[in-house]
PDB file of C-alpha atoms and ligand atoms in Angstrom:
ATOM      1  CA  UNK A   7      44.933  55.812 -87.958  1.00  0.00           C
ATOM      2  CA  UNK A   8      43.542  53.102 -89.977  1.00  0.00           C
ATOM      3  CA  UNK A   9      39.759  53.565 -90.904  1.00  0.00           C
ATOM      4  CA  UNK A  10      37.043  51.177 -90.525  1.00  0.00           C
ATOM      5  CA  UNK A  11      34.984  50.785 -93.403  1.00  0.00           C
ATOM      6  CA  UNK A  12      31.722  49.268 -94.747  1.00  0.00           C
ATOM      7  CA  UNK A  13      31.776  46.575 -97.933  1.00  0.00           C
ATOM      8  CA  UNK A  14      28.937  44.514 -98.524  1.00  0.00           C
ATOM      9  CA  UNK A  15      27.657  43.445 -94.973  1.00  0.00           C
ATOM     10  CA  UNK A  16      31.467  43.986 -93.554  1.00  0.00           C
ATOM     11  CA  UNK A  17      33.552  45.850 -91.310  1.00  0.00           C
ATOM     12  CA  UNK A  18      36.775  46.071 -92.430  1.00  0.00           C
ATOM     13  CA  UNK A  19      40.298  47.967 -92.087  1.00  0.00           C
ATOM     14  CA  UNK A  20      40.048  50.277 -94.981  1.00  0.00           C
ATOM     15  CA  UNK A  21      43.439  48.772 -96.168  1.00  0.00           C
ATOM     16  CA  UNK A  22      41.544  44.957 -96.452  1.00  0.00           C
ATOM     17  CA  UNK A  23      38.471  46.542 -98.029  1.00  0.00           C
ATOM     18  CA  UNK A  24      37.806  45.215-101.701  1.00  0.00           C
ATOM     19  CA  UNK A  25      35.391  45.776-104.571  1.00  0.00           C
ATOM     20  CA  UNK A  26      35.563  43.463-107.928  1.00  0.00           C
ATOM     21  CA  UNK A  27      37.383  44.767-110.841  1.00  0.00           C
ATOM     22  CA  UNK A  28      34.310  44.193-113.071  1.00  0.00           C
ATOM     23  CA  UNK A  29      32.288  46.310-110.442  1.00  0.00           C
ATOM     24  CA  UNK A  30      30.190  48.711-113.028  1.00  0.00           C
ATOM     25  CA  UNK A  31      30.332  51.434-110.129  1.00  0.00           C
ATOM     26  CA  UNK A  32      34.263  51.039-111.523  1.00  0.00           C
ATOM     27  CA  UNK A  33      33.868  50.604-114.976  1.00  0.00           C
ATOM     28  CA  UNK A  34      30.954  52.452-116.180  1.00  0.00           C
ATOM     29  CA  UNK A  35      30.239  54.932-113.400  1.00  0.00           C
ATOM     30  CA  UNK A  36      26.748  53.020-112.664  1.00  0.00           C
ATOM     31  CA  UNK A  37      26.552  53.934-109.139  1.00  0.00           C
ATOM     32  CA  UNK A  38      24.713  56.516-106.947  1.00  0.00           C
ATOM     33  CA  UNK A  39      25.688  58.065-103.558  1.00  0.00           C
ATOM     34  CA  UNK A  40      24.860  60.194-100.807  1.00  0.00           C
ATOM     35  CA  UNK A  41      27.013  62.080 -98.222  1.00  0.00           C
ATOM     36  CA  UNK A  42      25.716  62.761 -94.715  1.00  0.00           C
ATOM     37  CA  UNK A  43      27.242  65.033 -92.475  1.00  0.00           C
ATOM     38  CA  UNK A  44      27.916  64.332 -88.630  1.00  0.00           C
ATOM     39  CA  UNK A  45      27.592  66.874 -85.851  1.00  0.00           C
ATOM     40  CA  UNK A  46      28.351  65.806 -82.495  1.00  0.00           C
ATOM     41  CA  UNK A  47      28.257  62.480 -83.357  1.00  0.00           C
ATOM     42  CA  UNK A  48      25.184  62.406 -85.163  1.00  0.00           C
ATOM     43  CA  UNK A  49      23.978  62.429 -88.426  1.00  0.00           C
ATOM     44  CA  UNK A  50      22.068  65.316 -90.198  1.00  0.00           C
ATOM     45  CA  UNK A  51      18.920  64.830 -92.345  1.00  0.00           C
ATOM     46  CA  UNK A  52      19.576  60.922 -92.211  1.00  0.00           C
ATOM     47  CA  UNK A  53      15.776  60.432 -93.944  1.00  0.00           C
ATOM     48  CA  UNK A  54      16.253  62.895 -96.342  1.00  0.00           C
ATOM     49  CA  UNK A  55      19.654  61.403 -98.071  1.00  0.00           C
ATOM     50  CA  UNK A  56      17.540  58.053 -97.466  1.00  0.00           C
ATOM     51  CA  UNK A  57      14.987  59.192 -99.425  1.00  0.00           C
ATOM     52  CA  UNK A  58      16.785  60.847-102.213  1.00  0.00           C
ATOM     53  CA  UNK A  59      19.152  57.717-102.469  1.00  0.00           C
ATOM     54  CA  UNK A  60      15.746  55.378-102.991  1.00  0.00           C
ATOM     55  CA  UNK A  61      14.668  58.147-105.580  1.00  0.00           C
ATOM     56  CA  UNK A  62      18.180  57.831-107.104  1.00  0.00           C
ATOM     57  CA  UNK A  63      17.896  53.666-107.317  1.00  0.00           C
ATOM     58  CA  UNK A  64      14.363  53.905-108.501  1.00  0.00           C
ATOM     59  CA  UNK A  65      15.162  56.072-111.703  1.00  0.00           C
ATOM     60  CA  UNK A  66      18.138  53.608-112.164  1.00  0.00           C
ATOM     61  CA  UNK A  67      16.285  50.496-111.830  1.00  0.00           C
ATOM     62  CA  UNK A  68      18.565  49.628-109.280  1.00  0.00           C
ATOM     63  CA  UNK A  69      18.043  47.287-106.500  1.00  0.00           C
ATOM     64  CA  UNK A  70      17.924  48.549-103.362  1.00  0.00           C
ATOM     65  CA  UNK A  71      21.100  47.217-100.924  1.00  0.00           C
ATOM     66  CA  UNK A  72      19.008  47.174 -97.833  1.00  0.00           C
ATOM     67  CA  UNK A  73      16.350  48.308 -95.838  1.00  0.00           C
ATOM     68  CA  UNK A  74      16.221  52.384 -94.109  1.00  0.00           C
ATOM     69  CA  UNK A  75      17.102  50.662 -90.833  1.00  0.00           C
ATOM     70  CA  UNK A  76      20.052  48.977 -91.848  1.00  0.00           C
ATOM     71  CA  UNK A  77      21.266  51.963 -93.537  1.00  0.00           C
ATOM     72  CA  UNK A  78      20.992  53.849 -90.320  1.00  0.00           C
ATOM     73  CA  UNK A  79      22.661  51.141 -88.415  1.00  0.00           C
ATOM     74  CA  UNK A  80      25.812  50.866 -90.700  1.00  0.00           C
ATOM     75  CA  UNK A  81      26.119  54.655 -90.467  1.00  0.00           C
ATOM     76  CA  UNK A  82      25.749  54.817 -86.871  1.00  0.00           C
ATOM     77  CA  UNK A  83      28.349  52.279 -86.302  1.00  0.00           C
ATOM     78  CA  UNK A  84      31.026  54.013 -88.792  1.00  0.00           C
ATOM     79  CA  UNK A  85      30.949  57.039 -86.956  1.00  0.00           C
ATOM     80  CA  UNK A  86      31.110  55.092 -83.518  1.00  0.00           C
ATOM     81  CA  UNK A  87      33.819  52.792 -84.884  1.00  0.00           C
ATOM     82  CA  UNK A  88      35.986  55.430 -86.178  1.00  0.00           C
ATOM     83  CA  UNK A  89      35.236  58.297 -83.555  1.00  0.00           C
ATOM     84  CA  UNK A  90      33.684  60.447 -85.747  1.00  0.00           C
ATOM     85  CA  UNK A  91      32.545  63.981 -84.059  1.00  0.00           C
ATOM     86  CA  UNK A  92      32.481  66.402 -86.877  1.00  0.00           C
ATOM     87  CA  UNK A  93      32.672  64.853 -90.407  1.00  0.00           C
ATOM     88  CA  UNK A  94      30.702  62.688 -93.019  1.00  0.00           C
ATOM     89  CA  UNK A  95      29.679  59.844 -93.998  1.00  0.00           C
ATOM     90  CA  UNK A  96      30.046  58.698 -97.444  1.00  0.00           C
ATOM     91  CA  UNK A  97      27.630  56.046 -99.024  1.00  0.00           C
ATOM     92  CA  UNK A  98      27.672  54.324-102.537  1.00  0.00           C
ATOM     93  CA  UNK A  99      25.736  52.176-104.322  1.00  0.00           C
ATOM     94  CA  UNK A 100      26.612  50.675-107.722  1.00  0.00           C
ATOM     95  CA  UNK A 101      24.700  47.879-109.923  1.00  0.00           C
ATOM     96  CA  UNK A 102      27.640  45.378-108.604  1.00  0.00           C
ATOM     97  CA  UNK A 103      28.751  42.805-111.056  1.00  0.00           C
ATOM     98  CA  UNK A 104      28.372  39.583-112.703  1.00  0.00           C
ATOM     99  CA  UNK A 105      31.985  38.989-113.524  1.00  0.00           C
ATOM    100  CA  UNK A 106      32.393  40.537-116.864  1.00  0.00           C
ATOM    101  CA  UNK A 107      32.024  43.867-118.700  1.00  0.00           C
ATOM    102  CA  UNK A 108      28.964  44.472-120.745  1.00  0.00           C
ATOM    103  CA  UNK A 109      26.963  47.231-121.587  1.00  0.00           C
ATOM    104  CA  UNK A 110      24.014  45.334-121.038  1.00  0.00           C
ATOM    105  CA  UNK A 111      22.732  45.547-116.938  1.00  0.00           C
ATOM    106  CA  UNK A 112      23.544  42.568-115.435  1.00  0.00           C
ATOM    107  CA  UNK A 113      20.874  39.801-114.726  1.00  0.00           C
ATOM    108  CA  UNK A 114      17.865  40.865-112.115  1.00  0.00           C
ATOM    109  CA  UNK A 115      19.083  39.427-108.917  1.00  0.00           C
ATOM    110  CA  UNK A 116      22.745  40.205-109.137  1.00  0.00           C
ATOM    111  CA  UNK A 117      23.387  42.118-105.880  1.00  0.00           C
ATOM    112  CA  UNK A 118      24.512  45.771-105.841  1.00  0.00           C
ATOM    113  CA  UNK A 119      27.740  46.842-104.312  1.00  0.00           C
ATOM    114  CA  UNK A 120      27.260  48.557-100.636  1.00  0.00           C
ATOM    115  CA  UNK A 121      30.087  50.589 -99.728  1.00  0.00           C
ATOM    116  CA  UNK A 122      30.331  53.510 -97.125  1.00  0.00           C
ATOM    117  CA  UNK A 123      33.377  55.103 -94.858  1.00  0.00           C
ATOM    118  CA  UNK A 124      33.687  58.007 -92.987  1.00  0.00           C
ATOM    119  CA  UNK A 125      35.788  61.422 -93.328  1.00  0.00           C
ATOM    120  CA  UNK A 126      36.753  63.075 -89.838  1.00  0.00           C
ATOM    121  CA  UNK A 127      36.346  66.957 -90.527  1.00  0.00           C
ATOM    122  CA  UNK A 128      37.044  68.919 -87.087  1.00  0.00           C
ATOM    123  CA  UNK A 129      36.255  72.769 -87.600  1.00  0.00           C
ATOM    124  CA  UNK A 130      33.290  71.568 -89.953  1.00  0.00           C
ATOM    125  CA  UNK A 131      30.508  73.959 -88.308  1.00  0.00           C
ATOM    126  CA  UNK A 132      32.788  76.667 -87.229  1.00  0.00           C
ATOM    127  CA  UNK A 133      34.547  76.611 -90.392  1.00  0.00           C
ATOM    128  CA  UNK A 134      37.141  79.215 -91.584  1.00  0.00           C
ATOM    129  CA  UNK A 135      36.338  78.779 -95.395  1.00  0.00           C
ATOM    130  CA  UNK A 136      32.774  80.198 -94.564  1.00  0.00           C
ATOM    131  CA  UNK A 137      34.196  83.175 -92.503  1.00  0.00           C
ATOM    132  CA  UNK A 138      35.956  84.215 -95.234  1.00  0.00           C
ATOM    133  CA  UNK A 139      33.415  83.355 -98.018  1.00  0.00           C
ATOM    134  CA  UNK A 140      33.853  81.858-101.420  1.00  0.00           C
ATOM    135  CA  UNK A 141      35.514  83.002-104.642  1.00  0.00           C
ATOM    136  CA  UNK A 142      33.391  81.430-107.589  1.00  0.00           C
ATOM    137  CA  UNK A 143      34.394  81.458-111.716  1.00  0.00           C
ATOM    138  CA  UNK A 144      31.281  80.200-114.132  1.00  0.00           C
ATOM    139  CA  UNK A 145      31.811  77.879-116.476  1.00  0.00           C
ATOM    140  CA  UNK A 146      29.944  76.365-119.027  1.00  0.00           C
ATOM    141  CA  UNK A 147      27.215  73.407-117.631  1.00  0.00           C
ATOM    142  CA  UNK A 148      28.502  70.558-120.141  1.00  0.00           C
ATOM    143  CA  UNK A 149      26.901  67.657-117.977  1.00  0.00           C
ATOM    144  CA  UNK A 150      24.405  64.958-118.898  1.00  0.00           C
ATOM    145  CA  UNK A 151      20.639  65.731-118.555  1.00  0.00           C
ATOM    146  CA  UNK A 152      19.246  63.849-115.265  1.00  0.00           C
ATOM    147  CA  UNK A 153      21.384  65.659-112.539  1.00  0.00           C
ATOM    148  CA  UNK A 154      18.516  64.851-110.632  1.00  0.00           C
ATOM    149  CA  UNK A 155      19.916  61.283-109.757  1.00  0.00           C
ATOM    150  CA  UNK A 156      22.716  61.822-107.668  1.00  0.00           C
ATOM    151  CA  UNK A 157      25.102  59.708-109.991  1.00  0.00           C
ATOM    152  CA  UNK A 158      29.181  59.414-109.090  1.00  0.00           C
ATOM    153  CA  UNK A 159      29.865  60.908-112.327  1.00  0.00           C
ATOM    154  CA  UNK A 160      31.774  63.624-111.129  1.00  0.00           C
ATOM    155  CA  UNK A 161      34.270  63.630-113.453  1.00  0.00           C
ATOM    156  CA  UNK A 162      33.119  67.270-115.093  1.00  0.00           C
ATOM    157  CA  UNK A 163      32.233  68.665-111.534  1.00  0.00           C
ATOM    158  CA  UNK A 164      35.612  67.549-110.520  1.00  0.00           C
ATOM    159  CA  UNK A 165      37.052  69.363-113.612  1.00  0.00           C
ATOM    160  CA  UNK A 166      35.369  72.337-112.913  1.00  0.00           C
ATOM    161  CA  UNK A 167      36.785  72.583-109.298  1.00  0.00           C
ATOM    162  CA  UNK A 168      40.304  72.559-110.880  1.00  0.00           C
ATOM    163  CA  UNK A 169      39.376  75.074-113.130  1.00  0.00           C
ATOM    164  CA  UNK A 170      38.630  77.456-110.194  1.00  0.00           C
ATOM    165  CA  UNK A 171      41.859  76.670-108.331  1.00  0.00           C
ATOM    166  CA  UNK A 172      43.547  77.339-111.413  1.00  0.00           C
ATOM    167  CA  UNK A 173      41.934  80.958-111.317  1.00  0.00           C
ATOM    168  CA  UNK A 174      42.810  81.199-107.898  1.00  0.00           C
ATOM    169  CA  UNK A 175      39.035  80.509-106.702  1.00  0.00           C
ATOM    170  CA  UNK A 176      37.645  78.063-104.626  1.00  0.00           C
ATOM    171  CA  UNK A 177      34.220  76.816-106.747  1.00  0.00           C
ATOM    172  CA  UNK A 178      32.517  77.075-110.129  1.00  0.00           C
ATOM    173  CA  UNK A 179      28.835  77.654-111.143  1.00  0.00           C
ATOM    174  CA  UNK A 180      27.681  76.124-114.445  1.00  0.00           C
ATOM    175  CA  UNK A 181      25.623  77.950-117.041  1.00  0.00           C
ATOM    176  CA  UNK A 182      23.033  76.270-119.427  1.00  0.00           C
ATOM    177  CA  UNK A 183      21.626  78.564-121.938  1.00  0.00           C
ATOM    178  CA  UNK A 184      22.430  81.405-120.277  1.00  0.00           C
ATOM    179  CA  UNK A 185      21.091  80.279-116.668  1.00  0.00           C
ATOM    180  CA  UNK A 186      23.011  79.401-113.760  1.00  0.00           C
ATOM    181  CA  UNK A 187      22.262  75.831-113.008  1.00  0.00           C
ATOM    182  CA  UNK A 188      24.299  74.776-109.743  1.00  0.00           C
ATOM    183  CA  UNK A 189      27.727  74.547-108.249  1.00  0.00           C
ATOM    184  CA  UNK A 190      30.170  71.704-108.692  1.00  0.00           C
ATOM    185  CA  UNK A 191      29.111  70.245-105.687  1.00  0.00           C
ATOM    186  CA  UNK A 192      26.126  72.635-104.346  1.00  0.00           C
ATOM    187  CA  UNK A 193      23.295  74.606-105.053  1.00  0.00           C
ATOM    188  CA  UNK A 194      23.224  78.349-106.233  1.00  0.00           C
ATOM    189  CA  UNK A 195      21.793  81.313-104.397  1.00  0.00           C
ATOM    190  CA  UNK A 196      21.903  85.163-104.626  1.00  0.00           C
ATOM    191  CA  UNK A 197      20.390  87.843-102.648  1.00  0.00           C
ATOM    192  CA  UNK A 198      18.969  91.366-103.626  1.00  0.00           C
ATOM    193  CA  UNK A 199      16.909  93.811-101.968  1.00  0.00           C
ATOM    194  CA  UNK A 200      16.536  91.076 -99.057  1.00  0.00           C
ATOM    195  CA  UNK A 201      14.894  88.411-101.602  1.00  0.00           C
ATOM    196  CA  UNK A 202      16.807  85.158-102.012  1.00  0.00           C
ATOM    197  CA  UNK A 203      16.759  83.873-105.719  1.00  0.00           C
ATOM    198  CA  UNK A 204      17.306  80.061-106.559  1.00  0.00           C
ATOM    199  CA  UNK A 205      16.895  77.808-109.454  1.00  0.00           C
ATOM    200  CA  UNK A 206      13.643  76.124-109.467  1.00  0.00           C
ATOM    201  CA  UNK A 207      13.633  72.101-108.907  1.00  0.00           C
ATOM    202  CA  UNK A 208      14.054  70.099-112.150  1.00  0.00           C
ATOM    203  CA  UNK A 209      15.926  67.362-113.813  1.00  0.00           C
ATOM    204  CA  UNK A 210      18.806  70.148-114.406  1.00  0.00           C
ATOM    205  CA  UNK A 211      19.754  69.998-111.010  1.00  0.00           C
ATOM    206  CA  UNK A 212      20.468  67.919-107.962  1.00  0.00           C
ATOM    207  CA  UNK A 213      17.686  68.470-105.223  1.00  0.00           C
ATOM    208  CA  UNK A 214      19.698  69.076-102.413  1.00  0.00           C
ATOM    209  CA  UNK A 215      18.794  68.229 -98.841  1.00  0.00           C
ATOM    210  CA  UNK A 216      20.336  70.940 -97.555  1.00  0.00           C
ATOM    211  CA  UNK A 217      18.511  73.341-100.512  1.00  0.00           C
ATOM    212  CA  UNK A 218      15.142  72.025 -99.035  1.00  0.00           C
ATOM    213  CA  UNK A 219      16.221  72.375 -95.174  1.00  0.00           C
ATOM    214  CA  UNK A 220      17.472  76.147 -95.841  1.00  0.00           C
ATOM    215  CA  UNK A 221      14.076  77.217 -97.989  1.00  0.00           C
ATOM    216  CA  UNK A 222      12.400  76.100 -95.119  1.00  0.00           C
ATOM    217  CA  UNK A 223      14.329  77.746 -92.712  1.00  0.00           C
ATOM    218  CA  UNK A 224      14.408  81.153 -94.533  1.00  0.00           C
ATOM    219  CA  UNK A 225      10.571  81.136 -94.835  1.00  0.00           C
ATOM    220  CA  UNK A 226      10.174  80.475 -91.436  1.00  0.00           C
ATOM    221  CA  UNK A 227      12.145  83.701 -90.692  1.00  0.00           C
ATOM    222  CA  UNK A 228      10.044  85.402 -92.835  1.00  0.00           C
ATOM    223  CA  UNK A 229      12.682  86.070 -95.573  1.00  0.00           C
ATOM    224  CA  UNK A 230      11.665  86.228 -99.179  1.00  0.00           C
ATOM    225  CA  UNK A 231      12.484  83.234-101.352  1.00  0.00           C
ATOM    226  CA  UNK A 232      12.228  83.199-105.408  1.00  0.00           C
ATOM    227  CA  UNK A 233      12.327  80.096-107.258  1.00  0.00           C
ATOM    228  CA  UNK A 234      13.310  81.236-111.129  1.00  0.00           C
ATOM    229  CA  UNK A 235      15.980  80.864-113.158  1.00  0.00           C
ATOM    230  CA  UNK A 236      18.902  83.182-113.049  1.00  0.00           C
ATOM    231  CA  UNK A 237      21.763  84.820-115.171  1.00  0.00           C
ATOM    232  CA  UNK A 238      25.260  84.820-113.534  1.00  0.00           C
ATOM    233  CA  UNK A 239      25.242  88.849-114.422  1.00  0.00           C
ATOM    234  CA  UNK A 240      22.336  88.757-111.960  1.00  0.00           C
ATOM    235  CA  UNK A 241      24.108  87.125-109.490  1.00  0.00           C
ATOM    236  CA  UNK A 242      27.488  89.443-110.023  1.00  0.00           C
ATOM    237  CA  UNK A 243      25.564  92.408-109.680  1.00  0.00           C
ATOM    238  CA  UNK A 244      24.018  91.054-106.225  1.00  0.00           C
ATOM    239  CA  UNK A 245      23.949  92.045-102.535  1.00  0.00           C
ATOM    240  CA  UNK A 246      25.182  88.887-101.431  1.00  0.00           C
ATOM    241  CA  UNK A 247      25.404  84.973-102.731  1.00  0.00           C
ATOM    242  CA  UNK A 248      25.744  81.508-101.212  1.00  0.00           C
ATOM    243  CA  UNK A 249      25.571  78.113-101.962  1.00  0.00           C
ATOM    244  CA  UNK A 250      24.065  74.866 -99.945  1.00  0.00           C
ATOM    245  CA  UNK A 251      25.483  71.389 -99.601  1.00  0.00           C
ATOM    246  CA  UNK A 252      25.293  68.701 -97.089  1.00  0.00           C
ATOM    247  CA  UNK A 253      28.818  68.861 -96.456  1.00  0.00           C
ATOM    248  CA  UNK A 254      29.699  72.410 -96.239  1.00  0.00           C
ATOM    249  CA  UNK A 255      26.260  73.662 -95.047  1.00  0.00           C
ATOM    250  CA  UNK A 256      25.335  77.498 -96.070  1.00  0.00           C
ATOM    251  CA  UNK A 257      28.646  79.004 -97.720  1.00  0.00           C
ATOM    252  CA  UNK A 258      28.784  82.538 -98.463  1.00  0.00           C
ATOM    253  CA  UNK A 259      29.818  83.868-101.666  1.00  0.00           C
ATOM    254  CA  UNK A 260      32.132  87.034-101.899  1.00  0.00           C
ATOM    255  CA  UNK A 261      33.135  87.106-105.492  1.00  0.00           C
ATOM    256  CA  UNK A 262      31.976  85.783-108.957  1.00  0.00           C
ATOM    257  CA  UNK A 263      34.166  85.997-112.251  1.00  0.00           C
ATOM    258  CA  UNK A 264      36.326  88.820-110.105  1.00  0.00           C
ATOM    259  CA  UNK A 265      33.461  91.005-109.468  1.00  0.00           C
ATOM    260  CA  UNK A 266      33.147  91.582-105.565  1.00  0.00           C
ATOM    261  CA  UNK A 267      29.910  91.103-103.863  1.00  0.00           C
ATOM    262  CA  UNK A 268      28.857  93.916-101.314  1.00  0.00           C
ATOM    263  CA  UNK A 269      31.924  94.648 -99.335  1.00  0.00           C
ATOM    264  CA  UNK A 270      33.471  91.732-100.161  1.00  0.00           C
ATOM    265  CA  UNK A 271      32.817  89.924 -96.944  1.00  0.00           C
ATOM    266  CA  UNK A 272      30.161  87.047 -96.272  1.00  0.00           C
ATOM    267  CA  UNK A 273      26.550  89.105 -96.587  1.00  0.00           C
ATOM    268  CA  UNK A 274      23.850  89.110 -93.417  1.00  0.00           C
ATOM    269  CA  UNK A 275      21.564  86.581 -94.830  1.00  0.00           C
ATOM    270  CA  UNK A 276      24.216  83.987 -96.045  1.00  0.00           C
ATOM    271  CA  UNK A 277      25.382  84.080 -92.355  1.00  0.00           C
ATOM    272  CA  UNK A 278      22.138  83.897 -90.473  1.00  0.00           C
ATOM    273  CA  UNK A 279      21.075  81.211 -92.758  1.00  0.00           C
ATOM    274  CA  UNK A 280      24.345  79.509 -91.828  1.00  0.00           C
ATOM    275  CA  UNK A 281      23.677  79.629 -88.261  1.00  0.00           C
ATOM    276  CA  UNK A 282      19.996  78.998 -88.274  1.00  0.00           C
ATOM    277  CA  UNK A 283      20.892  75.869 -90.537  1.00  0.00           C
ATOM    278  CA  UNK A 284      23.606  74.615 -88.129  1.00  0.00           C
ATOM    279  CA  UNK A 285      21.590  75.083 -85.004  1.00  0.00           C
ATOM    280  CA  UNK A 286      18.421  73.389 -86.322  1.00  0.00           C
ATOM    281  CA  UNK A 287      20.722  70.588 -88.007  1.00  0.00           C
ATOM    282  CA  UNK A 288      22.346  70.143 -84.509  1.00  0.00           C
ATOM    283  CA  UNK A 289      18.871  70.002 -82.514  1.00  0.00           C
ATOM    284  CA  UNK A 290      17.432  67.364 -85.067  1.00  0.00           C
ATOM    285  CA  UNK A 291      20.233  64.924 -85.547  1.00  0.00           C
ATOM    286  CA  UNK A 292      20.037  61.608 -84.888  1.00  0.00           C
TER     287      UNK A 292
HETATM  288  N1  LIG B  24      24.488  69.990-106.307  1.00  0.00           N
HETATM  289  C1  LIG B  24      25.358  69.212-106.843  1.00  0.00           C
HETATM  290  C2  LIG B  24      25.822  68.925-108.000  1.00  0.00           C
HETATM  291  C3  LIG B  24      26.029  68.729-105.521  1.00  0.00           C
HETATM  292  O1  LIG B  24      26.956  67.673-105.651  1.00  0.00           O
HETATM  293  C4  LIG B  24      25.515  68.850-104.469  1.00  0.00           C
HETATM  294  C5  LIG B  24      26.108  67.796-103.269  1.00  0.00           C
HETATM  295  N2  LIG B  24      25.785  66.960-103.316  1.00  0.00           N
HETATM  296  C6  LIG B  24      24.290  69.459-104.112  1.00  0.00           C
HETATM  297  C7  LIG B  24      23.785  70.277-105.355  1.00  0.00           C
HETATM  298  C8  LIG B  24      23.716  69.814-102.726  1.00  0.00           C
HETATM  299  O2  LIG B  24      23.079  68.674-102.225  1.00  0.00           O
HETATM  300  P1  LIG B  24      23.128  68.250-100.882  1.00  0.00           P
HETATM  301  O3  LIG B  24      22.780  69.590 -99.948  1.00  0.00           O
HETATM  302  O4  LIG B  24      21.927  67.438-100.771  1.00  0.00           O
HETATM  303  O5  LIG B  24      24.482  67.768-100.446  1.00  0.00           O
END
């Protein structure tokens, strides 16, 4: 089926959607994005994503393409037109183009480019991957210093995922100055003696929308949470580990750098958090 996508005010078949070759998203990765999951045909944590999008745009002095209400309407219309029951909406805003390539930003008033498309992902909630758990390798974190801004500069995370695949694993956690920063496309956690440990927010990691929800839900469920720096060795000798992201929710981790965690199956805290998160996400989706 041909998807209907959104490009700068128009709903078009994906084969007819076009962006200029001079667009700064294409030439310079001068663009930010958001991924909002869909369950039961509804958007999960739309406002969290809208607020973070605004923050990313502000940090890069990029203009807002439209209001929150217009964004919500576009999301809903694409979900509807493409019949998405479980899946996601990808949104990208780039600084646009003034018709040439230049390091200097285009003149004020140059409209940003706004592109959205859907991906259908049946089995997103009842995921076989989550029942099995993920195997992780660790790699050096050589990304730039503003990982709190959700830019489309995803080459290194993409290479990290490929390094994991080549090692027969599912994903990679990145390490900087001896401490785990985050996964290639998720935030990272381990659990020891019932306590959940994750890195505190800073410019070093993306401020995950799922992280925020999961930490709140963990505290509400009387689980102990500690936000501090941690090493890969601590995670390797943990009772369990997991990651969070909008597109995979809570994903249990069962192996790190060849070391099996617990009995090699998803741990009870990760499984419980996944359940609580999906339950709450369904209830609050719009
Ligand atoms: N860190 C990185 C590097 C990511 O790419 C993502 C997913 N976009 C996350 C963390 C998780 O953020 P969220 O829960 O908002 O998807």
